């Protein structure tokens, strides 16, 4: 017999039909009542005390519709604690960071910081901007499937920068002001300087700067400046090496500015094959080439017949290999994923049944209050995830005592989350009709103010509901 204690706020609730959790979490109906029933559960349309609504997105007037959240560039569109210029953007192979005067450019370095941890740090090698530019914020001026365009505008000068995953280039256009490259550590080593093209080395890393034909660069203190021969565009790229042949290759594609990117996929169930098409649209700022250079991730080039150039970059997700193309296709086999591994045989090498049972016994020694002790949707969601996994393991090895004990607690905890009461501030879901989204309280990691991390916070809840439905 187990004596169980519950947090005071867990109240007896009616049993919820767990197959309806998707309706609870994803419901898009605009409700007029404070408490809205869904099956045997409910949510509230009144913001709990202390809750936050999403901040207004930082976008230009031409950007309309939903503000994408939980993307690699979402800190540009939502003002965060880092201010109005966003966080470090691990674009890969580039690493970028916006500031009032322009865009900081670097490449990441993987740095071990312990026996089981590493950091992908940001080191700014140069800052690309306009002389005198001081924008009050960086705004999103457009986006596509894997690129975004950021804008700086101080009323006198305006700078746009387009960048994205797999692009070794950042494409800049300006209105007013003199183009400027700022180097915090002093002027770089210049190993090429002809007809507006620079080959430079900063912090042992190589970059190419490609201004319009006929341009020239002058130095002033720790900056390079150019009037761009009266034009309004320039591109900056990280280079895999310092050879003039590589610089010539990059210049041949430097003015094919990427303006749009699209990903489309198809799954053939009969052959368990996923086919994905990647397409980049470009415009030639000068000359005729409109083919961009794309740095393909490992999972892309290993499953594609794209023609590679023999040049590569390091990145957080492995080696990226360069291709001169505006499209490529990947084909991968996807037979599905097991929800968990099957139970081991008693004589399986390395299997220690006594050890596993000791872990399962540990769950029986904890009250429900101890198993579900964290209040917010992230850490509380992790509690749901741990118990859900333990239930399935217990069932596989015949520990129905553990399975049923945990099932009872999981059901009660989830019923508490999925039932709202007037004035409730903990363990409740709130629907924001203005933004068309639902989030839980207590919120964490910007789930309310930035609509951040919804995909995996709610994944814990969906998994917990599916486990209950399973048994």
GROMACS .gro file of C-alpha atoms in nm:
model
  471
    1UNK     CA    1   0.000   0.000   0.000
    2UNK     CA    2   0.127   0.345  -0.086
    3UNK     CA    3   0.036   0.660   0.101
    4UNK     CA    4   0.031   0.941  -0.155
    5UNK     CA    5   0.036   1.312  -0.089
    6UNK     CA    6  -0.074   1.577  -0.339
    7UNK     CA    7   0.001   1.947  -0.374
    8UNK     CA    8  -0.284   2.147  -0.226
    9UNK     CA    9  -0.381   2.281  -0.567
   10UNK     CA   10  -0.449   1.935  -0.716
   11UNK     CA   11  -0.822   1.885  -0.687
   12UNK     CA   12  -1.044   1.591  -0.780
   13UNK     CA   13  -1.141   1.632  -1.144
   14UNK     CA   14  -1.357   1.450  -1.388
   15UNK     CA   15  -1.175   1.202  -1.610
   16UNK     CA   16  -1.062   1.356  -1.938
   17UNK     CA   17  -1.082   1.172  -2.269
   18UNK     CA   18  -0.710   1.188  -2.349
   19UNK     CA   19  -0.758   1.155  -2.719
   20UNK     CA   20  -0.894   1.511  -2.710
   21UNK     CA   21  -0.573   1.669  -2.578
   22UNK     CA   22  -0.486   1.798  -2.925
   23UNK     CA   23  -0.812   1.991  -2.923
   24UNK     CA   24  -0.729   2.134  -2.582
   25UNK     CA   25  -0.378   2.243  -2.675
   26UNK     CA   26  -0.437   2.349  -3.035
   27UNK     CA   27  -0.793   2.482  -3.025
   28UNK     CA   28  -0.824   2.796  -3.239
   29UNK     CA   29  -1.182   2.893  -3.162
   30UNK     CA   30  -1.216   3.246  -3.027
   31UNK     CA   31  -1.401   3.205  -2.702
   32UNK     CA   32  -1.612   3.465  -2.528
   33UNK     CA   33  -1.642   3.289  -2.194
   34UNK     CA   34  -1.376   3.300  -1.925
   35UNK     CA   35  -1.366   2.920  -1.888
   36UNK     CA   36  -1.412   2.724  -2.209
   37UNK     CA   37  -1.494   2.353  -2.183
   38UNK     CA   38  -1.332   2.104  -2.422
   39UNK     CA   39  -1.458   1.751  -2.358
   40UNK     CA   40  -1.422   1.701  -1.985
   41UNK     CA   41  -1.137   1.953  -1.967
   42UNK     CA   42  -1.126   2.329  -2.004
   43UNK     CA   43  -0.904   2.631  -2.057
   44UNK     CA   44  -0.931   2.998  -1.969
   45UNK     CA   45  -0.953   3.304  -2.191
   46UNK     CA   46  -0.859   3.536  -1.904
   47UNK     CA   47  -0.489   3.603  -1.867
   48UNK     CA   48  -0.377   3.464  -1.529
   49UNK     CA   49  -0.247   3.716  -1.278
   50UNK     CA   50   0.117   3.794  -1.347
   51UNK     CA   51   0.097   3.653  -1.700
   52UNK     CA   52   0.241   3.827  -2.004
   53UNK     CA   53   0.108   3.874  -2.353
   54UNK     CA   54   0.346   3.850  -2.650
   55UNK     CA   55   0.541   4.165  -2.724
   56UNK     CA   56   0.471   4.342  -3.051
   57UNK     CA   57   0.693   4.199  -3.326
   58UNK     CA   58   0.973   4.420  -3.461
   59UNK     CA   59   0.884   4.424  -3.830
   60UNK     CA   60   0.876   4.676  -4.111
   61UNK     CA   61   0.543   4.789  -4.257
   62UNK     CA   62   0.562   4.544  -4.549
   63UNK     CA   63   0.577   4.238  -4.321
   64UNK     CA   64   0.229   4.118  -4.230
   65UNK     CA   65   0.074   3.801  -4.094
   66UNK     CA   66   0.190   3.577  -3.808
   67UNK     CA   67   0.527   3.646  -3.648
   68UNK     CA   68   0.734   3.325  -3.663
   69UNK     CA   69   0.851   3.212  -3.322
   70UNK     CA   70   1.100   2.948  -3.207
   71UNK     CA   71   1.312   2.995  -3.517
   72UNK     CA   72   1.685   3.058  -3.529
   73UNK     CA   73   1.621   3.426  -3.599
   74UNK     CA   74   1.322   3.483  -3.366
   75UNK     CA   75   1.523   3.711  -3.138
   76UNK     CA   76   1.524   3.963  -3.424
   77UNK     CA   77   1.145   3.978  -3.435
   78UNK     CA   78   1.078   3.966  -3.060
   79UNK     CA   79   1.255   4.212  -2.832
   80UNK     CA   80   1.431   4.008  -2.566
   81UNK     CA   81   1.644   4.073  -2.261
   82UNK     CA   82   1.932   4.121  -2.503
   83UNK     CA   83   1.764   4.440  -2.624
   84UNK     CA   84   1.634   4.556  -2.959
   85UNK     CA   85   1.904   4.392  -3.169
   86UNK     CA   86   1.857   4.022  -3.100
   87UNK     CA   87   2.083   3.745  -2.980
   88UNK     CA   88   2.374   3.575  -3.153
   89UNK     CA   89   2.247   3.408  -3.471
   90UNK     CA   90   2.422   3.076  -3.538
   91UNK     CA   91   2.351   3.088  -3.910
   92UNK     CA   92   2.622   2.837  -4.008
   93UNK     CA   93   2.876   2.861  -4.147
   94UNK     CA   94   2.852   3.221  -4.025
   95UNK     CA   95   2.784   3.351  -3.675
   96UNK     CA   96   2.611   3.690  -3.665
   97UNK     CA   97   2.508   3.951  -3.407
   98UNK     CA   98   2.319   4.272  -3.478
   99UNK     CA   99   2.406   4.604  -3.313
  100UNK     CA  100   2.285   4.963  -3.348
  101UNK     CA  101   2.549   5.039  -3.612
  102UNK     CA  102   2.515   4.724  -3.825
  103UNK     CA  103   2.573   4.350  -3.834
  104UNK     CA  104   2.858   4.179  -3.654
  105UNK     CA  105   3.006   3.893  -3.856
  106UNK     CA  106   3.208   3.599  -3.735
  107UNK     CA  107   3.237   3.223  -3.763
  108UNK     CA  108   3.171   2.997  -3.467
  109UNK     CA  109   3.432   2.793  -3.287
  110UNK     CA  110   3.352   2.476  -3.094
  111UNK     CA  111   3.524   2.514  -2.757
  112UNK     CA  112   3.531   2.228  -2.501
  113UNK     CA  113   3.440   2.363  -2.158
  114UNK     CA  114   3.431   2.037  -1.964
  115UNK     CA  115   3.437   1.658  -1.999
  116UNK     CA  116   3.084   1.644  -2.140
  117UNK     CA  117   3.009   1.998  -2.255
  118UNK     CA  118   3.116   2.233  -2.529
  119UNK     CA  119   3.021   2.583  -2.636
  120UNK     CA  120   2.980   2.728  -2.984
  121UNK     CA  121   3.107   3.074  -2.907
  122UNK     CA  122   3.062   3.398  -3.095
  123UNK     CA  123   3.367   3.603  -3.184
  124UNK     CA  124   3.302   3.915  -3.387
  125UNK     CA  125   3.560   3.951  -3.661
  126UNK     CA  126   3.412   4.257  -3.830
  127UNK     CA  127   3.101   4.473  -3.816
  128UNK     CA  128   2.936   4.570  -4.144
  129UNK     CA  129   2.736   4.893  -4.136
  130UNK     CA  130   2.710   5.251  -4.250
  131UNK     CA  131   2.922   5.534  -4.121
  132UNK     CA  132   2.723   5.712  -3.848
  133UNK     CA  133   2.439   5.457  -3.845
  134UNK     CA  134   2.262   5.433  -3.511
  135UNK     CA  135   1.931   5.249  -3.549
  136UNK     CA  136   1.698   5.229  -3.247
  137UNK     CA  137   1.625   4.864  -3.327
  138UNK     CA  138   1.687   4.593  -3.584
  139UNK     CA  139   1.362   4.496  -3.755
  140UNK     CA  140   1.262   4.206  -3.978
  141UNK     CA  141   1.201   4.329  -4.332
  142UNK     CA  142   1.123   3.989  -4.484
  143UNK     CA  143   1.182   3.617  -4.445
  144UNK     CA  144   1.156   3.288  -4.631
  145UNK     CA  145   1.204   2.922  -4.544
  146UNK     CA  146   1.568   2.947  -4.441
  147UNK     CA  147   1.661   3.315  -4.478
  148UNK     CA  148   1.568   3.642  -4.312
  149UNK     CA  149   1.625   4.007  -4.404
  150UNK     CA  150   1.710   4.244  -4.119
  151UNK     CA  151   1.682   4.622  -4.145
  152UNK     CA  152   1.853   4.910  -3.968
  153UNK     CA  153   1.696   5.256  -4.016
  154UNK     CA  154   1.785   5.568  -3.819
  155UNK     CA  155   1.580   5.805  -4.035
  156UNK     CA  156   1.883   5.916  -4.238
  157UNK     CA  157   2.051   5.590  -4.331
  158UNK     CA  158   1.902   5.248  -4.400
  159UNK     CA  159   2.078   4.912  -4.425
  160UNK     CA  160   1.927   4.574  -4.519
  161UNK     CA  161   2.108   4.242  -4.469
  162UNK     CA  162   1.987   3.905  -4.595
  163UNK     CA  163   2.137   3.588  -4.451
  164UNK     CA  164   2.040   3.230  -4.383
  165UNK     CA  165   2.143   2.877  -4.304
  166UNK     CA  166   2.388   2.737  -4.553
  167UNK     CA  167   2.472   3.077  -4.702
  168UNK     CA  168   2.841   3.169  -4.671
  169UNK     CA  169   2.739   3.520  -4.786
  170UNK     CA  170   2.553   3.805  -4.621
  171UNK     CA  171   2.391   4.028  -4.885
  172UNK     CA  172   2.370   4.399  -4.799
  173UNK     CA  173   2.184   4.688  -4.963
  174UNK     CA  174   2.190   5.046  -4.841
  175UNK     CA  175   2.013   5.377  -4.871
  176UNK     CA  176   2.222   5.678  -4.771
  177UNK     CA  177   2.550   5.667  -4.585
  178UNK     CA  178   2.893   5.534  -4.667
  179UNK     CA  179   2.953   5.161  -4.642
  180UNK     CA  180   3.178   5.078  -4.353
  181UNK     CA  181   3.365   4.775  -4.219
  182UNK     CA  182   3.466   4.813  -3.854
  183UNK     CA  183   3.736   4.599  -3.690
  184UNK     CA  184   3.742   4.611  -3.310
  185UNK     CA  185   4.088   4.451  -3.290
  186UNK     CA  186   4.250   4.681  -3.547
  187UNK     CA  187   4.277   4.670  -3.922
  188UNK     CA  188   4.294   4.319  -4.069
  189UNK     CA  189   4.560   4.163  -4.285
  190UNK     CA  190   4.468   4.243  -4.645
  191UNK     CA  191   4.587   3.976  -4.888
  192UNK     CA  192   4.382   4.098  -5.187
  193UNK     CA  193   4.251   4.440  -5.283
  194UNK     CA  194   4.141   4.498  -5.643
  195UNK     CA  195   3.837   4.647  -5.815
  196UNK     CA  196   3.626   4.665  -5.497
  197UNK     CA  197   3.709   4.311  -5.386
  198UNK     CA  198   3.890   4.254  -5.057
  199UNK     CA  199   4.050   3.935  -4.927
  200UNK     CA  200   4.112   3.986  -4.556
  201UNK     CA  201   4.227   3.780  -4.260
  202UNK     CA  202   4.089   3.851  -3.912
  203UNK     CA  203   4.149   3.639  -3.602
  204UNK     CA  204   4.301   3.370  -3.825
  205UNK     CA  205   3.984   3.354  -4.037
  206UNK     CA  206   3.944   3.459  -4.400
  207UNK     CA  207   3.670   3.674  -4.550
  208UNK     CA  208   3.587   3.812  -4.892
  209UNK     CA  209   3.422   4.153  -4.934
  210UNK     CA  210   3.265   4.215  -5.275
  211UNK     CA  211   3.174   4.572  -5.367
  212UNK     CA  212   3.046   4.674  -5.714
  213UNK     CA  213   3.295   4.681  -5.998
  214UNK     CA  214   3.495   5.005  -6.000
  215UNK     CA  215   3.466   5.049  -5.623
  216UNK     CA  216   3.757   5.118  -5.392
  217UNK     CA  217   3.811   5.096  -5.017
  218UNK     CA  218   3.987   5.351  -4.800
  219UNK     CA  219   4.098   5.321  -4.438
  220UNK     CA  220   4.004   5.551  -4.151
  221UNK     CA  221   4.121   5.444  -3.807
  222UNK     CA  222   3.996   5.089  -3.757
  223UNK     CA  223   3.749   5.101  -4.046
  224UNK     CA  224   3.737   5.046  -4.420
  225UNK     CA  225   3.495   5.268  -4.608
  226UNK     CA  226   3.357   5.272  -4.962
  227UNK     CA  227   3.104   5.474  -5.162
  228UNK     CA  228   3.045   5.153  -5.363
  229UNK     CA  229   3.103   5.339  -5.690
  230UNK     CA  230   2.764   5.504  -5.647
  231UNK     CA  231   2.584   5.168  -5.618
  232UNK     CA  232   2.388   5.038  -5.319
  233UNK     CA  233   2.497   4.676  -5.272
  234UNK     CA  234   2.783   4.473  -5.129
  235UNK     CA  235   2.826   4.115  -5.009
  236UNK     CA  236   3.050   3.968  -4.743
  237UNK     CA  237   3.144   3.599  -4.721
  238UNK     CA  238   3.347   3.371  -4.502
  239UNK     CA  239   3.608   3.186  -4.707
  240UNK     CA  240   3.737   2.830  -4.664
  241UNK     CA  241   4.093   2.942  -4.741
  242UNK     CA  242   4.303   3.239  -4.853
  243UNK     CA  243   4.369   3.138  -5.213
  244UNK     CA  244   4.299   3.382  -5.494
  245UNK     CA  245   4.132   3.099  -5.686
  246UNK     CA  246   3.878   3.060  -5.405
  247UNK     CA  247   3.827   3.437  -5.392
  248UNK     CA  248   3.767   3.441  -5.771
  249UNK     CA  249   3.509   3.165  -5.733
  250UNK     CA  250   3.326   3.356  -5.463
  251UNK     CA  251   3.334   3.681  -5.660
  252UNK     CA  252   3.177   3.500  -5.958
  253UNK     CA  253   2.874   3.432  -5.736
  254UNK     CA  254   2.893   3.734  -5.504
  255UNK     CA  255   2.626   3.938  -5.681
  256UNK     CA  256   2.367   3.660  -5.711
  257UNK     CA  257   2.171   3.793  -5.414
  258UNK     CA  258   1.938   3.535  -5.260
  259UNK     CA  259   1.588   3.684  -5.235
  260UNK     CA  260   1.373   3.382  -5.147
  261UNK     CA  261   1.413   3.021  -5.031
  262UNK     CA  262   1.164   2.735  -5.034
  263UNK     CA  263   1.159   2.378  -4.900
  264UNK     CA  264   0.904   2.122  -5.020
  265UNK     CA  265   0.891   1.756  -4.924
  266UNK     CA  266   0.700   1.441  -5.008
  267UNK     CA  267   0.674   1.111  -4.821
  268UNK     CA  268   0.608   0.793  -5.014
  269UNK     CA  269   0.468   0.550  -4.760
  270UNK     CA  270   0.504   0.243  -4.981
  271UNK     CA  271   0.880   0.287  -5.015
  272UNK     CA  272   0.927   0.471  -4.682
  273UNK     CA  273   1.111   0.745  -4.872
  274UNK     CA  274   1.122   1.117  -4.799
  275UNK     CA  275   1.213   1.341  -5.093
  276UNK     CA  276   1.292   1.704  -5.013
  277UNK     CA  277   1.353   1.985  -5.263
  278UNK     CA  278   1.547   2.298  -5.167
  279UNK     CA  279   1.520   2.599  -5.399
  280UNK     CA  280   1.686   2.941  -5.369
  281UNK     CA  281   1.571   3.230  -5.588
  282UNK     CA  282   1.819   3.505  -5.671
  283UNK     CA  283   1.858   3.835  -5.849
  284UNK     CA  284   2.179   3.945  -6.024
  285UNK     CA  285   2.290   4.280  -5.881
  286UNK     CA  286   2.553   4.305  -6.154
  287UNK     CA  287   2.660   4.079  -6.437
  288UNK     CA  288   2.462   3.775  -6.541
  289UNK     CA  289   2.536   3.490  -6.295
  290UNK     CA  290   2.231   3.417  -6.082
  291UNK     CA  291   2.355   3.093  -5.923
  292UNK     CA  292   2.437   3.124  -5.553
  293UNK     CA  293   2.689   2.931  -5.348
  294UNK     CA  294   2.524   2.705  -5.092
  295UNK     CA  295   2.697   2.531  -4.802
  296UNK     CA  296   2.517   2.199  -4.757
  297UNK     CA  297   2.482   2.027  -4.423
  298UNK     CA  298   2.611   1.673  -4.381
  299UNK     CA  299   2.261   1.520  -4.382
  300UNK     CA  300   2.200   1.700  -4.712
  301UNK     CA  301   2.509   1.623  -4.919
  302UNK     CA  302   2.520   1.259  -4.804
  303UNK     CA  303   2.170   1.209  -4.947
  304UNK     CA  304   2.194   1.427  -5.256
  305UNK     CA  305   2.352   1.407  -5.600
  306UNK     CA  306   2.442   1.777  -5.596
  307UNK     CA  307   2.779   1.853  -5.754
  308UNK     CA  308   3.021   1.965  -5.482
  309UNK     CA  309   3.314   2.202  -5.531
  310UNK     CA  310   3.565   2.039  -5.298
  311UNK     CA  311   3.550   2.327  -5.047
  312UNK     CA  312   3.403   2.306  -4.699
  313UNK     CA  313   3.342   2.486  -4.369
  314UNK     CA  314   3.330   2.362  -4.009
  315UNK     CA  315   3.000   2.413  -3.829
  316UNK     CA  316   2.811   2.325  -3.515
  317UNK     CA  317   2.646   2.037  -3.704
  318UNK     CA  318   2.951   1.897  -3.877
  319UNK     CA  319   3.134   1.974  -4.200
  320UNK     CA  320   2.941   2.180  -4.454
  321UNK     CA  321   3.034   2.129  -4.821
  322UNK     CA  322   3.003   2.395  -5.088
  323UNK     CA  323   2.798   2.367  -5.407
  324UNK     CA  324   2.726   2.621  -5.682
  325UNK     CA  325   2.355   2.567  -5.733
  326UNK     CA  326   2.017   2.726  -5.675
  327UNK     CA  327   1.848   2.394  -5.594
  328UNK     CA  328   1.912   2.041  -5.479
  329UNK     CA  329   1.713   1.736  -5.374
  330UNK     CA  330   1.770   1.494  -5.088
  331UNK     CA  331   1.626   1.142  -5.074
  332UNK     CA  332   1.618   0.957  -4.743
  333UNK     CA  333   1.465   0.636  -4.613
  334UNK     CA  334   1.233   0.688  -4.319
  335UNK     CA  335   1.072   0.367  -4.187
  336UNK     CA  336   0.948   0.537  -3.870
  337UNK     CA  337   1.079   0.556  -3.514
  338UNK     CA  338   1.015   0.307  -3.235
  339UNK     CA  339   0.855   0.484  -2.935
  340UNK     CA  340   1.091   0.280  -2.715
  341UNK     CA  341   1.313  -0.023  -2.742
  342UNK     CA  342   1.158  -0.365  -2.679
  343UNK     CA  343   1.214  -0.541  -2.346
  344UNK     CA  344   1.551  -0.716  -2.327
  345UNK     CA  345   1.575  -1.091  -2.292
  346UNK     CA  346   1.675  -1.211  -1.948
  347UNK     CA  347   2.011  -1.336  -2.077
  348UNK     CA  348   2.085  -1.030  -2.295
  349UNK     CA  349   2.453  -0.929  -2.261
  350UNK     CA  350   2.488  -0.636  -2.024
  351UNK     CA  351   2.126  -0.645  -1.907
  352UNK     CA  352   2.098  -0.616  -1.529
  353UNK     CA  353   1.739  -0.688  -1.428
  354UNK     CA  354   1.807  -0.621  -1.060
  355UNK     CA  355   1.945  -0.278  -1.138
  356UNK     CA  356   1.649  -0.190  -1.359
  357UNK     CA  357   1.403  -0.302  -1.092
  358UNK     CA  358   1.583  -0.094  -0.832
  359UNK     CA  359   1.527   0.211  -1.052
  360UNK     CA  360   1.159   0.126  -1.089
  361UNK     CA  361   1.128   0.071  -0.713
  362UNK     CA  362   1.257   0.423  -0.671
  363UNK     CA  363   0.938   0.556  -0.831
  364UNK     CA  364   0.725   0.367  -0.577
  365UNK     CA  365   0.914   0.535  -0.295
  366UNK     CA  366   0.812   0.882  -0.415
  367UNK     CA  367   0.480   1.053  -0.358
  368UNK     CA  368   0.304   1.217  -0.651
  369UNK     CA  369   0.403   1.554  -0.508
  370UNK     CA  370   0.766   1.445  -0.531
  371UNK     CA  371   0.730   1.306  -0.883
  372UNK     CA  372   0.554   1.620  -1.012
  373UNK     CA  373   0.730   1.888  -0.812
  374UNK     CA  374   0.806   2.153  -1.075
  375UNK     CA  375   0.534   2.401  -1.165
  376UNK     CA  376   0.606   2.544  -1.510
  377UNK     CA  377   0.537   2.395  -1.853
  378UNK     CA  378   0.905   2.329  -1.928
  379UNK     CA  379   1.032   2.162  -1.612
  380UNK     CA  380   0.686   2.039  -1.518
  381UNK     CA  381   0.661   1.901  -1.869
  382UNK     CA  382   0.988   1.716  -1.810
  383UNK     CA  383   0.830   1.558  -1.501
  384UNK     CA  384   0.547   1.435  -1.722
  385UNK     CA  385   0.800   1.301  -1.970
  386UNK     CA  386   1.003   1.109  -1.710
  387UNK     CA  387   0.695   0.943  -1.563
  388UNK     CA  388   0.555   0.864  -1.910
  389UNK     CA  389   0.880   0.689  -2.007
  390UNK     CA  390   0.892   0.496  -1.679
  391UNK     CA  391   0.535   0.372  -1.732
  392UNK     CA  392   0.624   0.215  -2.064
  393UNK     CA  393   0.944   0.057  -1.933
  394UNK     CA  394   0.760  -0.082  -1.629
  395UNK     CA  395   0.493  -0.232  -1.853
  396UNK     CA  396   0.750  -0.397  -2.080
  397UNK     CA  397   0.926  -0.576  -1.794
  398UNK     CA  398   0.607  -0.679  -1.615
  399UNK     CA  399   0.617  -0.430  -1.330
  400UNK     CA  400   0.246  -0.356  -1.337
  401UNK     CA  401   0.263  -0.223  -0.978
  402UNK     CA  402   0.492   0.058  -1.088
  403UNK     CA  403   0.303   0.112  -1.413
  404UNK     CA  404  -0.036   0.147  -1.245
  405UNK     CA  405   0.092   0.366  -0.962
  406UNK     CA  406   0.250   0.607  -1.207
  407UNK     CA  407  -0.051   0.600  -1.440
  408UNK     CA  408  -0.279   0.711  -1.158
  409UNK     CA  409  -0.051   1.003  -1.070
  410UNK     CA  410   0.002   1.100  -1.433
  411UNK     CA  411  -0.372   1.108  -1.499
  412UNK     CA  412  -0.439   1.325  -1.196
  413UNK     CA  413  -0.158   1.564  -1.280
  414UNK     CA  414  -0.262   1.599  -1.644
  415UNK     CA  415  -0.627   1.645  -1.546
  416UNK     CA  416  -0.519   1.930  -1.323
  417UNK     CA  417  -0.330   2.095  -1.609
  418UNK     CA  418  -0.617   2.048  -1.851
  419UNK     CA  419  -0.890   2.186  -1.626
  420UNK     CA  420  -0.922   2.560  -1.565
  421UNK     CA  421  -1.094   2.739  -1.281
  422UNK     CA  422  -1.164   3.112  -1.236
  423UNK     CA  423  -0.861   3.293  -1.096
  424UNK     CA  424  -0.630   2.994  -1.134
  425UNK     CA  425  -0.266   3.087  -1.200
  426UNK     CA  426  -0.084   2.752  -1.172
  427UNK     CA  427  -0.139   2.439  -1.379
  428UNK     CA  428  -0.372   2.604  -1.629
  429UNK     CA  429  -0.381   2.672  -2.002
  430UNK     CA  430  -0.474   3.014  -2.137
  431UNK     CA  431  -0.592   3.088  -2.492
  432UNK     CA  432  -0.486   3.420  -2.643
  433UNK     CA  433  -0.742   3.503  -2.913
  434UNK     CA  434  -0.541   3.798  -3.049
  435UNK     CA  435  -0.241   3.580  -3.130
  436UNK     CA  436  -0.438   3.261  -3.193
  437UNK     CA  437  -0.227   3.053  -2.957
  438UNK     CA  438  -0.242   2.873  -2.625
  439UNK     CA  439   0.017   2.869  -2.350
  440UNK     CA  440   0.035   2.727  -2.002
  441UNK     CA  441   0.102   2.886  -1.664
  442UNK     CA  442   0.341   2.914  -1.500
  443UNK     CA  443   0.513   3.009  -1.826
  444UNK     CA  444   0.888   2.984  -1.876
  445UNK     CA  445   1.154   3.052  -2.138
  446UNK     CA  446   0.932   3.310  -2.309
  447UNK     CA  447   0.640   3.077  -2.385
  448UNK     CA  448   0.403   3.369  -2.327
  449UNK     CA  449   0.599   3.688  -2.406
  450UNK     CA  450   0.773   3.544  -2.715
  451UNK     CA  451   0.561   3.238  -2.799
  452UNK     CA  452   0.888   3.049  -2.761
  453UNK     CA  453   0.945   2.673  -2.733
  454UNK     CA  454   0.581   2.569  -2.771
  455UNK     CA  455   0.673   2.272  -2.989
  456UNK     CA  456   0.852   2.078  -2.722
  457UNK     CA  457   0.678   2.212  -2.409
  458UNK     CA  458   0.348   2.081  -2.545
  459UNK     CA  459   0.520   1.769  -2.672
  460UNK     CA  460   0.559   1.652  -2.312
  461UNK     CA  461   0.184   1.693  -2.258
  462UNK     CA  462   0.091   1.517  -2.582
  463UNK     CA  463   0.324   1.229  -2.493
  464UNK     CA  464   0.176   1.199  -2.143
  465UNK     CA  465  -0.176   1.190  -2.285
  466UNK     CA  466  -0.079   0.927  -2.541
  467UNK     CA  467   0.072   0.704  -2.272
  468UNK     CA  468  -0.246   0.725  -2.065
  469UNK     CA  469  -0.454   0.647  -2.373
  470UNK     CA  470  -0.225   0.351  -2.447
  471UNK     CA  471  -0.296   0.182  -2.118
   0.00000   0.00000   0.00000
